[in-house]
XYZ file of C-alpha atoms in Angstrom:
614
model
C 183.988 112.125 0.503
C 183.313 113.402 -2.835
C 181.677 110.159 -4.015
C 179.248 110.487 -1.124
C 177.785 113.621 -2.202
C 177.984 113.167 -6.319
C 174.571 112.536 -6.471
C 173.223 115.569 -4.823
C 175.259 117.830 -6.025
C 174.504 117.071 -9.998
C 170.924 117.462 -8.932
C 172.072 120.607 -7.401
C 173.923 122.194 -10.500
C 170.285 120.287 -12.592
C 168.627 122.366 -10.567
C 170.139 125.201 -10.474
C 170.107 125.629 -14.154
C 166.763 124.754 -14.523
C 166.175 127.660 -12.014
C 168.255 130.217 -14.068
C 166.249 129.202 -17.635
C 162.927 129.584 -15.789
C 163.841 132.837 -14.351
C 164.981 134.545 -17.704
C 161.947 132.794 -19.292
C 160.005 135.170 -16.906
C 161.196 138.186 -17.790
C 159.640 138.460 -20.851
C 156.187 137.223 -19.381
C 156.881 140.363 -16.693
C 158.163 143.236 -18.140
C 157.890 144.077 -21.928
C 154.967 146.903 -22.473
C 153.815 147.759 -18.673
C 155.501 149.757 -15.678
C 155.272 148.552 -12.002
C 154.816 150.718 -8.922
C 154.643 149.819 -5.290
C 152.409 151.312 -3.575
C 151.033 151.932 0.078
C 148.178 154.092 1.382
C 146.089 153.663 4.753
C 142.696 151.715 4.805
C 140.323 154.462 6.215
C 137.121 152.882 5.789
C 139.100 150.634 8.763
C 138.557 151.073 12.264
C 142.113 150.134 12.720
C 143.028 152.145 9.486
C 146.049 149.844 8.744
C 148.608 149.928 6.095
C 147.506 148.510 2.806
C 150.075 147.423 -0.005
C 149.547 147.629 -3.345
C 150.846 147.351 -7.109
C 150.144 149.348 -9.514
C 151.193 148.099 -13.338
C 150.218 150.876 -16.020
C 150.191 150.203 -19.461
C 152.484 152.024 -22.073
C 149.688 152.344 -24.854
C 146.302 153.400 -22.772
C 143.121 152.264 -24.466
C 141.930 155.822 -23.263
C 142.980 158.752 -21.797
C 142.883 159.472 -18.663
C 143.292 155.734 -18.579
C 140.235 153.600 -17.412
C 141.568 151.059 -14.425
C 140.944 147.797 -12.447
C 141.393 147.456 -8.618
C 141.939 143.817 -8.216
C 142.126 141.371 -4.894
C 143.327 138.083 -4.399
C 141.897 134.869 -2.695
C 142.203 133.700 0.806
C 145.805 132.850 1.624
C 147.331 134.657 -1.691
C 148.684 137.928 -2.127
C 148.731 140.352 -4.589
C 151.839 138.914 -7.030
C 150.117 135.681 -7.748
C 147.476 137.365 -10.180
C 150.109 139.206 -12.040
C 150.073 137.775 -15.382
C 146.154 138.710 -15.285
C 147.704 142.370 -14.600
C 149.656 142.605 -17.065
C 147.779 140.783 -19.573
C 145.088 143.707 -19.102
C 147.773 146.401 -18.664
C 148.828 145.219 -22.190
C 145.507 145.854 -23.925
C 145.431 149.372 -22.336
C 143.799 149.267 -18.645
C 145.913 150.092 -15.498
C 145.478 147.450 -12.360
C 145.715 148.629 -8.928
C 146.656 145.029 -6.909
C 145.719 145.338 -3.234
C 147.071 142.653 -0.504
C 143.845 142.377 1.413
C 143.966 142.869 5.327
C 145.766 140.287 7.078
C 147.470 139.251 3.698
C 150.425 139.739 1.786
C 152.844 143.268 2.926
C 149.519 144.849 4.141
C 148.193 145.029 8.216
C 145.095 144.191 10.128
C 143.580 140.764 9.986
C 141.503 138.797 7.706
C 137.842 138.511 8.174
C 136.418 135.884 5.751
C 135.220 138.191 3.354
C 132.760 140.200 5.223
C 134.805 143.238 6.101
C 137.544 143.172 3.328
C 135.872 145.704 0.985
C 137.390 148.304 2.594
C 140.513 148.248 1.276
C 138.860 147.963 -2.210
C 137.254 151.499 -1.546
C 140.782 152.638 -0.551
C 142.380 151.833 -3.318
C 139.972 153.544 -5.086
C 140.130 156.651 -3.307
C 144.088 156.294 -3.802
C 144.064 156.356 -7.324
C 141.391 159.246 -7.444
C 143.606 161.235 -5.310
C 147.166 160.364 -6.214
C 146.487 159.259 -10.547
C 145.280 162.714 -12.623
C 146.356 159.873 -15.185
C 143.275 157.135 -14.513
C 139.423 158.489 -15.049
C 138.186 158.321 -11.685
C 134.398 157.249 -13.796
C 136.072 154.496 -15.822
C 137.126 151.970 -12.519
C 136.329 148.150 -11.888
C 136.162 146.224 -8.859
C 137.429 142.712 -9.759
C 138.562 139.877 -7.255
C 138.871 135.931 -7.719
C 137.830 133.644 -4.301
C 137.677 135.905 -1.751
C 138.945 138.501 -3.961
C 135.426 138.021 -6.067
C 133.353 137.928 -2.563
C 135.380 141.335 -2.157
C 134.770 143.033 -4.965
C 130.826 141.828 -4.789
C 130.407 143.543 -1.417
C 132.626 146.602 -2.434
C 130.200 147.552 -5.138
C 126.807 146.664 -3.221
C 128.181 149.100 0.046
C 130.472 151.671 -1.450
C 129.305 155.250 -0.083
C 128.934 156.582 -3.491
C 129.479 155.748 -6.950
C 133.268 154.639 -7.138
C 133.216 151.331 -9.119
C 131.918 151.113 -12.889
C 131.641 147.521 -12.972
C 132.377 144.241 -10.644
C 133.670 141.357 -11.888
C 133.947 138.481 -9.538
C 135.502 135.777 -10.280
C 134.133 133.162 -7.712
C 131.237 134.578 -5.049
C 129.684 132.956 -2.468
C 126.101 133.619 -0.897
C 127.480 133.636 2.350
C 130.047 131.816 4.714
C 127.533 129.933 6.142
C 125.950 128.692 3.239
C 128.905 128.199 1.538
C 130.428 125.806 4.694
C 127.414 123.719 4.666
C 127.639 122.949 1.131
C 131.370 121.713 1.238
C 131.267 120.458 5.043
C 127.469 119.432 6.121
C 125.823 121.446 9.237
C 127.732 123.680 10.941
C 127.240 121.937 14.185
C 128.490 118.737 12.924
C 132.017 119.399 11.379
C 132.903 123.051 11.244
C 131.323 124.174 14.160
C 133.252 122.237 16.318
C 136.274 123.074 14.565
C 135.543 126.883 14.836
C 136.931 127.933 17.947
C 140.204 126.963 16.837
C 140.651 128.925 13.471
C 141.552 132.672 13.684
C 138.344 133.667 12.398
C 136.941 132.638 15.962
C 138.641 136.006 17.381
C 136.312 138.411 15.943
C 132.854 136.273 14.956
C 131.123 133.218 15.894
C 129.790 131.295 13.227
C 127.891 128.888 15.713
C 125.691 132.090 16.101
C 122.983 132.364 13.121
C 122.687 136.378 14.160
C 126.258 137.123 13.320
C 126.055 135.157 9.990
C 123.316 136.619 8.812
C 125.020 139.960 9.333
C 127.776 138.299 6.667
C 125.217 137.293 4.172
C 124.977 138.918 0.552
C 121.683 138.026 -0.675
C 119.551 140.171 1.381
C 121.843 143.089 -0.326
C 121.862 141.671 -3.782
C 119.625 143.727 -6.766
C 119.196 144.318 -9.841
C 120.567 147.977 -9.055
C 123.696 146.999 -7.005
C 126.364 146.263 -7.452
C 126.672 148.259 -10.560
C 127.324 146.283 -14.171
C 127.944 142.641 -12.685
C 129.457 140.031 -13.847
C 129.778 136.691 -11.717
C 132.264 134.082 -13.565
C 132.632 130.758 -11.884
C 134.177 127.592 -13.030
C 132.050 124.463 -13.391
C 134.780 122.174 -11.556
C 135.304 124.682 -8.752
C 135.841 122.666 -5.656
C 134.470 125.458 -3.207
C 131.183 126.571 -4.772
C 128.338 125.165 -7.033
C 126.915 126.737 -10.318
C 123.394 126.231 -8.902
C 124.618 128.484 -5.934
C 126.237 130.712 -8.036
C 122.781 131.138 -10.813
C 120.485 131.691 -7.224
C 122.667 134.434 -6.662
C 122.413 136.007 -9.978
C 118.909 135.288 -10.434
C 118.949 137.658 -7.217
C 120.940 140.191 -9.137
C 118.911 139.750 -12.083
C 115.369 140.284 -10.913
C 114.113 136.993 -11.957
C 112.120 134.761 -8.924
C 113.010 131.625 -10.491
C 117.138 130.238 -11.121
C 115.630 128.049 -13.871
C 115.031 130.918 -15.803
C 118.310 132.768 -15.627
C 120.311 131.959 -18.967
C 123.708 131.872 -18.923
C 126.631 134.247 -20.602
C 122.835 136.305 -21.731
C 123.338 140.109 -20.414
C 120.609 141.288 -19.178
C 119.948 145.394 -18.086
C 122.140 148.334 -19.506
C 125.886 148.922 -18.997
C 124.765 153.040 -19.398
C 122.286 152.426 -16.257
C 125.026 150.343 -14.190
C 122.450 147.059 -14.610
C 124.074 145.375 -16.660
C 124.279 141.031 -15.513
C 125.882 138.861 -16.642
C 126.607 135.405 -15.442
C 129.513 133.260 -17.264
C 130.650 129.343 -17.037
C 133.579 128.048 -17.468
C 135.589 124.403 -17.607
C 137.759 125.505 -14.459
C 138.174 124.423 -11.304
C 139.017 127.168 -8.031
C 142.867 126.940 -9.075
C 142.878 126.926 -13.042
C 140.344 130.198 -12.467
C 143.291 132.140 -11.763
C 145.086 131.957 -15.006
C 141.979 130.828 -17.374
C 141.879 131.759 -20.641
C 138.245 131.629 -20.942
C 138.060 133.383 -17.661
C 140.230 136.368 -18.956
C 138.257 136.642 -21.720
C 135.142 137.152 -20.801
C 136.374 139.228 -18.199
C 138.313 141.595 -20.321
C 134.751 141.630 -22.642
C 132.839 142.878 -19.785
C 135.267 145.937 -18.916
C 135.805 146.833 -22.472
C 131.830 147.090 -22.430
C 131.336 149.028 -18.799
C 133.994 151.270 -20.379
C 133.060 151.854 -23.906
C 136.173 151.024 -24.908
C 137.162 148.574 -28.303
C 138.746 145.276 -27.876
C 142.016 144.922 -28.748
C 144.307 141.608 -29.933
C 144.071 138.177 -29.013
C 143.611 136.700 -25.767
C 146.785 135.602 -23.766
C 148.000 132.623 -22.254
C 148.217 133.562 -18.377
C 149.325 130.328 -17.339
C 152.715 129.977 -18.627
C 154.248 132.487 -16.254
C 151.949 130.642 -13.693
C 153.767 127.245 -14.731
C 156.805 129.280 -14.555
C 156.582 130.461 -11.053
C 156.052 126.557 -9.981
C 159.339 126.017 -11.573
C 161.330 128.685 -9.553
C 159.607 127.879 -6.903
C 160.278 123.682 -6.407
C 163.788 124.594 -7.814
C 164.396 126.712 -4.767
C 162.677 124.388 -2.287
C 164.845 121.394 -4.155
C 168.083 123.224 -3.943
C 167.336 123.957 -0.315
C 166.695 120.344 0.505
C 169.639 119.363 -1.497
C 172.070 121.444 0.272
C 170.718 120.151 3.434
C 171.276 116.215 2.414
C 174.825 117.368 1.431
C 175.577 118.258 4.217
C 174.309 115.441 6.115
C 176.645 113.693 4.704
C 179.859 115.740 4.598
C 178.883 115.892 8.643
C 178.323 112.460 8.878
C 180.786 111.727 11.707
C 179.885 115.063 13.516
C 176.251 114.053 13.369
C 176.849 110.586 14.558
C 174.811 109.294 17.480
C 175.701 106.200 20.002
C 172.197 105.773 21.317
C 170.966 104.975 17.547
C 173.765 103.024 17.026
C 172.851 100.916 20.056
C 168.943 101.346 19.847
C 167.145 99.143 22.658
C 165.944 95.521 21.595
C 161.988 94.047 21.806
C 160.935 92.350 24.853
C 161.744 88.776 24.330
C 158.379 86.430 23.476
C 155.614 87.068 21.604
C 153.040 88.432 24.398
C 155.501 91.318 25.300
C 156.239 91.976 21.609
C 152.293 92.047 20.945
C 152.189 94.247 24.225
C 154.613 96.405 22.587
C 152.984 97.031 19.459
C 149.249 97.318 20.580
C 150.140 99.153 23.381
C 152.615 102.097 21.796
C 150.275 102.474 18.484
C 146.937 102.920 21.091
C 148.784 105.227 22.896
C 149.373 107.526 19.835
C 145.937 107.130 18.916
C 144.311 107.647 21.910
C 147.018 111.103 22.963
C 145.969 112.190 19.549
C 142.340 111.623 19.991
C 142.010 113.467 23.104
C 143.930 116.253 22.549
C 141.626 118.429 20.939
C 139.111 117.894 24.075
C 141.324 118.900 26.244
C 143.470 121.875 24.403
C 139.152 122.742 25.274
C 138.794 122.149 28.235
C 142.078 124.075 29.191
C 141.693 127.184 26.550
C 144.115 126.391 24.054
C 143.183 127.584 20.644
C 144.365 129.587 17.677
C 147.555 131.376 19.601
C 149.406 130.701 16.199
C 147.523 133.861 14.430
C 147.725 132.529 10.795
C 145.887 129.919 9.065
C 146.366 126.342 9.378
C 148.921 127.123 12.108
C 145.899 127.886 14.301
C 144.488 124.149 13.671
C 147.716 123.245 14.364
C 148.954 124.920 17.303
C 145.549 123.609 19.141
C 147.153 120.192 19.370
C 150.187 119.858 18.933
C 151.822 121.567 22.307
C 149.395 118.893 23.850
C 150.333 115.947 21.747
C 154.146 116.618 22.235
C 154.046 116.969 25.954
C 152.032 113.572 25.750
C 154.306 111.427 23.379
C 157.293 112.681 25.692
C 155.404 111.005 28.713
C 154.552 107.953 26.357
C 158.815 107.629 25.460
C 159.499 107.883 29.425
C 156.824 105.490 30.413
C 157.476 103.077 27.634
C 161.283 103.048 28.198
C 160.553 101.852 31.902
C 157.857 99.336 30.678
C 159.327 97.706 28.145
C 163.224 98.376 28.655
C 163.297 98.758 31.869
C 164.931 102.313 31.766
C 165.025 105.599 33.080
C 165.144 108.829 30.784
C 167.748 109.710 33.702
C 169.457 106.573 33.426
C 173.231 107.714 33.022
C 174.395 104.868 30.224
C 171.280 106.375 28.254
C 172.431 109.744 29.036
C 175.438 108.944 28.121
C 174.746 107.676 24.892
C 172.211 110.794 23.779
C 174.961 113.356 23.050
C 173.920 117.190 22.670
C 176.753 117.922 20.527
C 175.521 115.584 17.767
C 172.180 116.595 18.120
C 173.565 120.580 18.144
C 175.486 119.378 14.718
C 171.962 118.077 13.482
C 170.413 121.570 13.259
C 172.942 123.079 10.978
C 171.604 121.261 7.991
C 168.419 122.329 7.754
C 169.133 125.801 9.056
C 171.298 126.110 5.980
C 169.093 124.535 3.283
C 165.867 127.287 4.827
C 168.835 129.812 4.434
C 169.767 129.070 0.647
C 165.699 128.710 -0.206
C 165.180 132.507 1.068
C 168.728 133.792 -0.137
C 167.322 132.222 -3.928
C 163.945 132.956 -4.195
C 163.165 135.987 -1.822
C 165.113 138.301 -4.169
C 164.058 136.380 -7.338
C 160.544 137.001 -6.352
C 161.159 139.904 -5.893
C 162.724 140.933 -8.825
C 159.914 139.184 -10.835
C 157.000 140.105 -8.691
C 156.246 136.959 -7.264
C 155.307 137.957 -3.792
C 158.134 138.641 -0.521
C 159.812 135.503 -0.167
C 160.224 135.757 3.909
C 157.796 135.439 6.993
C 155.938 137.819 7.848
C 157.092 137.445 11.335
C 159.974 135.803 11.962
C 158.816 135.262 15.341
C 155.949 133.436 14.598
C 157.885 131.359 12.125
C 160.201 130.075 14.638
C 157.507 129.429 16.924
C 155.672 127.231 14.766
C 158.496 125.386 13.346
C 160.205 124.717 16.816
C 156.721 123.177 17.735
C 155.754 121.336 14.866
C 159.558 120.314 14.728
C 159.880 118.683 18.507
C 156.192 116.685 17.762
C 157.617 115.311 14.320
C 160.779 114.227 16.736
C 159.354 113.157 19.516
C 156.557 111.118 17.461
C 159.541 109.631 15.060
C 161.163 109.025 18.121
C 158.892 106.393 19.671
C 157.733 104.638 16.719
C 161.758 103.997 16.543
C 161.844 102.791 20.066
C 159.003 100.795 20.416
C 157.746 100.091 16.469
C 161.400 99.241 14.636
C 162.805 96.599 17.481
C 160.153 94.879 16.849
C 161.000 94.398 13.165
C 163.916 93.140 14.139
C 166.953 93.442 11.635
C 166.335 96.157 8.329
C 169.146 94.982 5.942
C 165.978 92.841 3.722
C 164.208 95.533 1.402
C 161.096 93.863 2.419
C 161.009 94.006 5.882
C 161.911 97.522 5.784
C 158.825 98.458 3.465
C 157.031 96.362 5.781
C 157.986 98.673 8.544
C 157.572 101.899 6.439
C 153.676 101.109 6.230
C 153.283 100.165 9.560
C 154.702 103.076 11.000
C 152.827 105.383 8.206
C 149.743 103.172 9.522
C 149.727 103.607 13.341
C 150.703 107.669 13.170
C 147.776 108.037 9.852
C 145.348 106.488 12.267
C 146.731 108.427 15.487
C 146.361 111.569 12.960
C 142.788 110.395 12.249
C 142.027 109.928 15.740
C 142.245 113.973 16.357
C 139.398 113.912 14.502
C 137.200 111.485 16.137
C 135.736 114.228 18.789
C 134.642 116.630 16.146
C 132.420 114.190 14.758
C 131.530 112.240 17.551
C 128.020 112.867 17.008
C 127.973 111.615 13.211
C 131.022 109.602 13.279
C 130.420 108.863 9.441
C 129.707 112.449 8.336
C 130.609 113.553 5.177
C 132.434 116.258 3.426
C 132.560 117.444 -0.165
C 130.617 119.453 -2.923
C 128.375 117.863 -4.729
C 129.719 116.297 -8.141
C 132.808 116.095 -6.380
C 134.519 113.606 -4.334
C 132.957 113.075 -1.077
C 134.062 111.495 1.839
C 133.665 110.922 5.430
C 136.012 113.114 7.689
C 137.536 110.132 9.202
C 137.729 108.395 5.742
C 139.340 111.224 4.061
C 142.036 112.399 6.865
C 143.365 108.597 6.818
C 143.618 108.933 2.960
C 145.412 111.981 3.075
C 147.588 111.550 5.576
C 149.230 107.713 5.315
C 150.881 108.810 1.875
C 152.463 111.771 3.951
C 153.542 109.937 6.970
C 155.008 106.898 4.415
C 157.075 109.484 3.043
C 157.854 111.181 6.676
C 158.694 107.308 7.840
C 161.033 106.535 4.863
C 163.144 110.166 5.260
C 163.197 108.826 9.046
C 164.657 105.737 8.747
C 167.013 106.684 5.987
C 168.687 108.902 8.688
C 168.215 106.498 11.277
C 170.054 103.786 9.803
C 172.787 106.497 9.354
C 172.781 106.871 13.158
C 171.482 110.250 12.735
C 169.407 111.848 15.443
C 165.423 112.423 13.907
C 165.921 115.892 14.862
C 167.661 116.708 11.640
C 164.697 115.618 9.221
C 162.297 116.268 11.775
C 163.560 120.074 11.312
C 164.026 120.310 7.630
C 160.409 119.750 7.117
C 159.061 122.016 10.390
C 161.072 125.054 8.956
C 159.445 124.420 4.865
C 156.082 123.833 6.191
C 156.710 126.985 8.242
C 158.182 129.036 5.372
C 155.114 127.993 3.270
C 152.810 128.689 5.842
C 153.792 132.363 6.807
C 155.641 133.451 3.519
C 154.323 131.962 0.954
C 150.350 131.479 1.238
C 149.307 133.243 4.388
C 146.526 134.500 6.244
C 146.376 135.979 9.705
């Protein structure tokens, strides 16, 4: 018994250690110099005036006093925590940083809205420390954001009521949705158009209608007088936005007619007058943004000039707790996943199936075995490819109310009813079977299967009992779903496709292959599976760009693909992996619930706990 489980259990203790030096290598990158506070105040610039969340970190030396202060949001999917080494990092050289979950993010309420609506919160948070901070100058206050944190910030100083924020610094702003969309994804009515209804942002605006995103753009708002002392940072590499886009918008802010003329990291205006521009470039890309030090610098340059205030030290190096956090975090998803194999196989016998001990064998003669093959791979493609006209045609969209589960939810209730009627018609084609047939019955036990969810139920249970109270001891963000409803839901959905889908490429894709004990014939069946459920995974996409079946996405100066061209790439890596955790189990006469599970509940986790928007 014990030899069965050696292996996973000294990557466990690995692990586990590894877990404990990165944790206590965080403290220091956390605590030392600055004071945390957890905050909440309504949003009631909101119709809904929902809860906000926010953290406040203070420094213990002020570069002035009453302090001066930053109020800071994150980008789209993030929360608060994820920024915090940029907090403290300015909380060390003297200014306080009010972090704000945006709505529909994080510990805070309401819903997101794509950046047009968001500023809200910003002018909260302001009014918050105004009201509730004698300690923090009320005159001396930044608006600063990266992503949609930056688009955030841009619109909070261009529509706040009256003078709140000193100086914006965006890190990352976009002209508008629209525009931004079409530069990544082509016209809206040829990719993301089609795609729209079925994201959450579909609830509250249309972008198929030019009136509403108009309504959403900035550069009809954009001057040289708002918003007040700007400064627009964006990385060169950044996947979601170009520089050119980026120079037309503060040639807008600027004054100046032409972009051409616009010269970069030059201020132009007065930081006594609020005009002060400034437009910086840096060797980043979206992700490195976050924890650039280039980025923080000239940042922290611009505030210590909007406040009159004199630099102080060197600049930091954000993105070792950054690299940190990465390391606590793929600890706890490894220990997780290693507790689950463990007990896989200290449950071996419980978990034991007869029905994939005794799996069916391949029609006899080539033409069935060809009829087999063609036939169960063009199903999947063809359920896959029409699902998404018909979750349509009968009003299915978005009733998972976060991102990416949205997408998701739009298909796969329909694809898993369909594969179930593909495994009960295919059983009576090609075996000549019933699902009701009582020796089948028989065979598929419910106790096994019952035995197959404890493993993965107790791996997701020792990755939240780790890093939920390690994250939040370190300020690394909550750790659990933020509904546990909705988490189920998803990952009991996504859970009985990934079954029902590994289930039929075992019944009518591995006979075929005949006997697995050669290495090479079960690689050879690995890519063939990956193959037939990549393509049936491209296929979904086939009606959203039926009318340019080649058109392509991407940013200019970076890779670019067509959609078709680019979901097969992405996803046959995935589903080789998904194929090989599969058959390891099958050959172990393990029911494909097990794995199927395990991954449903981490995607899940990820999903609504970790990055999350709703």
């Amino acid at each position: 018994m014990l030899k069965r489980i050696k292996l996973p259990l000294i990557l466990f203790s690995a692990a586990a250690l590894i877990l404990v030096a990165a944790s206590l290598l965080m403290i220091p990158f956390t605590f030392p110099d600055v004071s945390y506070e957890r905050v909440g105040f309504a949003n009631t610039y909101s119709q809904s005036n929902e809860g906000l969340a926010g953290l406040l970190v203070l420094p213990e030396d002020p570069a002035d006093r009453p302090m001066p202060a930053v109020v800071f949001a994150h980008g789209l999917t993030a929360r608060k925590e994820f920024y915090l080494s940029l907090y403290r990092d300015l909380a060390v050289k003297g200014i306080a940083v009010l972090a704000v979950d945006l709505p529909g993010h994080g510990d805070s309420g309401g819903h997101t809205d794509l950046g047009r609506s968001e500023y809200a919160a910003l002018l909260a948070a302001y009014d918050w420390l105004a009201a509730n901070r004698p300690d923090i100058d009320p005159a001396k206050v930044a608006a600063a954001g990266q992503s949609l944190g930056g688009i955030t910030a841009t619109r909070a100083g261009i529509f706040q009521p009256e003078p709140k924020f000193r100086a914006v610094v965006a890190i990352f702003c976009w002209q508008g949705d629209r525009a931004a969309l079409e530069e990544l994804f082509g016209p809206i009515r040829h990719y993301v158009g089609r795609v729209w209804p079925h994201l959450i942002f579909s609830r509250h605006y249309d972008i198929n209608d030019p009136a509403s995103a108009e309504q959403r753009d900035l550069m009809p708002w954009i001057n040289p007088e708002v918003p007040p002392n700007y400064q627009l940072i964006i990385g060169a590499l950044d996947e979601f936005c170009s520089v050119k886009h980026e120079r037309e918008l503060m040639a807008k802010a600027v004054g100046l007619e032409r972009e051409e003329d616009l010269e970069e990291r030059k201020i132009y205006g007065s930081f006594e007058e609020g005009t002060a521009r400034q437009l910086v470039v840096t060797a980043d890309d979206h992700i490195s943004e976050v924890f650039s030090m280039e980025v923080f610098g000239a940042m922290y340059n611009w505030l210590c000039r909007s406040f009159g205030l004199e630099r102080r030290g060197t600049s930091p190096v954000p993105a070792l707790r950054f690299s940190l956090w990465a390391v606590i975090l793929g600890c706890a998803i490894l220990m997780g996943a290693l507790l689950t194999l463990t007990l896989s196989r200290l449950l071996e016998e419980r978990l034991r199936c007869p029905a994939l001990a005794d799996a069916p064998r391949a029609p006899e003669g080539s033409r069935g075995r060809r009829l087999m093959l063609w036939g169960s791979a063009s199903y999947l493609c063809l359920t896959s490819a029409v699902a998404w006209p018909l979750a349509v045609a009968l009003g299915i969209s978005a009733f998972m109310p976060f991102l990416v589960g949205d997408l998701v939810s739009s298909m796969a209730l329909l694809r898993g009813l369909m594969t179930a009627a593909g495994i009960t018609a295919g059983l009576f084609i090609f075996y000549n079977m019933s699902i009701f047939d009582r020796e089948l019955l028989r065979r598929e036990r419910a106790l096994p299967m019952a035995w197959a969810l404890v493993p993965p139920l107790a791996g997701l249970a020792l990755l939240i009992l780790i890093y939920a109270p390690l994250s939040r001891f370190l300020y690394l963000g909550k750790g659990t779903p933020f509904s546990w409803f909705w988490f189920l839901a998803y990952a009991a959905m996504v859970a009985l496709l990934f079954w029902g889908e590994g289930r039929f490429c075992h019944l009518f894709l591995l006979p075929l292959f005949g006997n697995l004990e050669s290495v090479g014939r079960r690689w050879r069946y690995l890519a063939s599976e990956a193959g037939v459920r990549a393509a049936a995974q491209t296929a979904a996409f086939i009606p959203l760009v039926i009318a340019s079946p080649w058109h392509v996405i991407g940013r200019a100066g970076h890779i670019r693909l067509p959609v078709l061209v680019a979901a097969l790439l992405i996803c046959y890596p995935l589903f080789l992996c998904l194929a090989w955790i599969n058959l390891y189990f099958r050959r172990r006469s393990v029911s494909l619930l097990l794995p199927s599970l395990g991954i449903a509940l981490l995607q899940s986790w990820c999903l609504t706990a970790l990055v999350c928007a709703r």
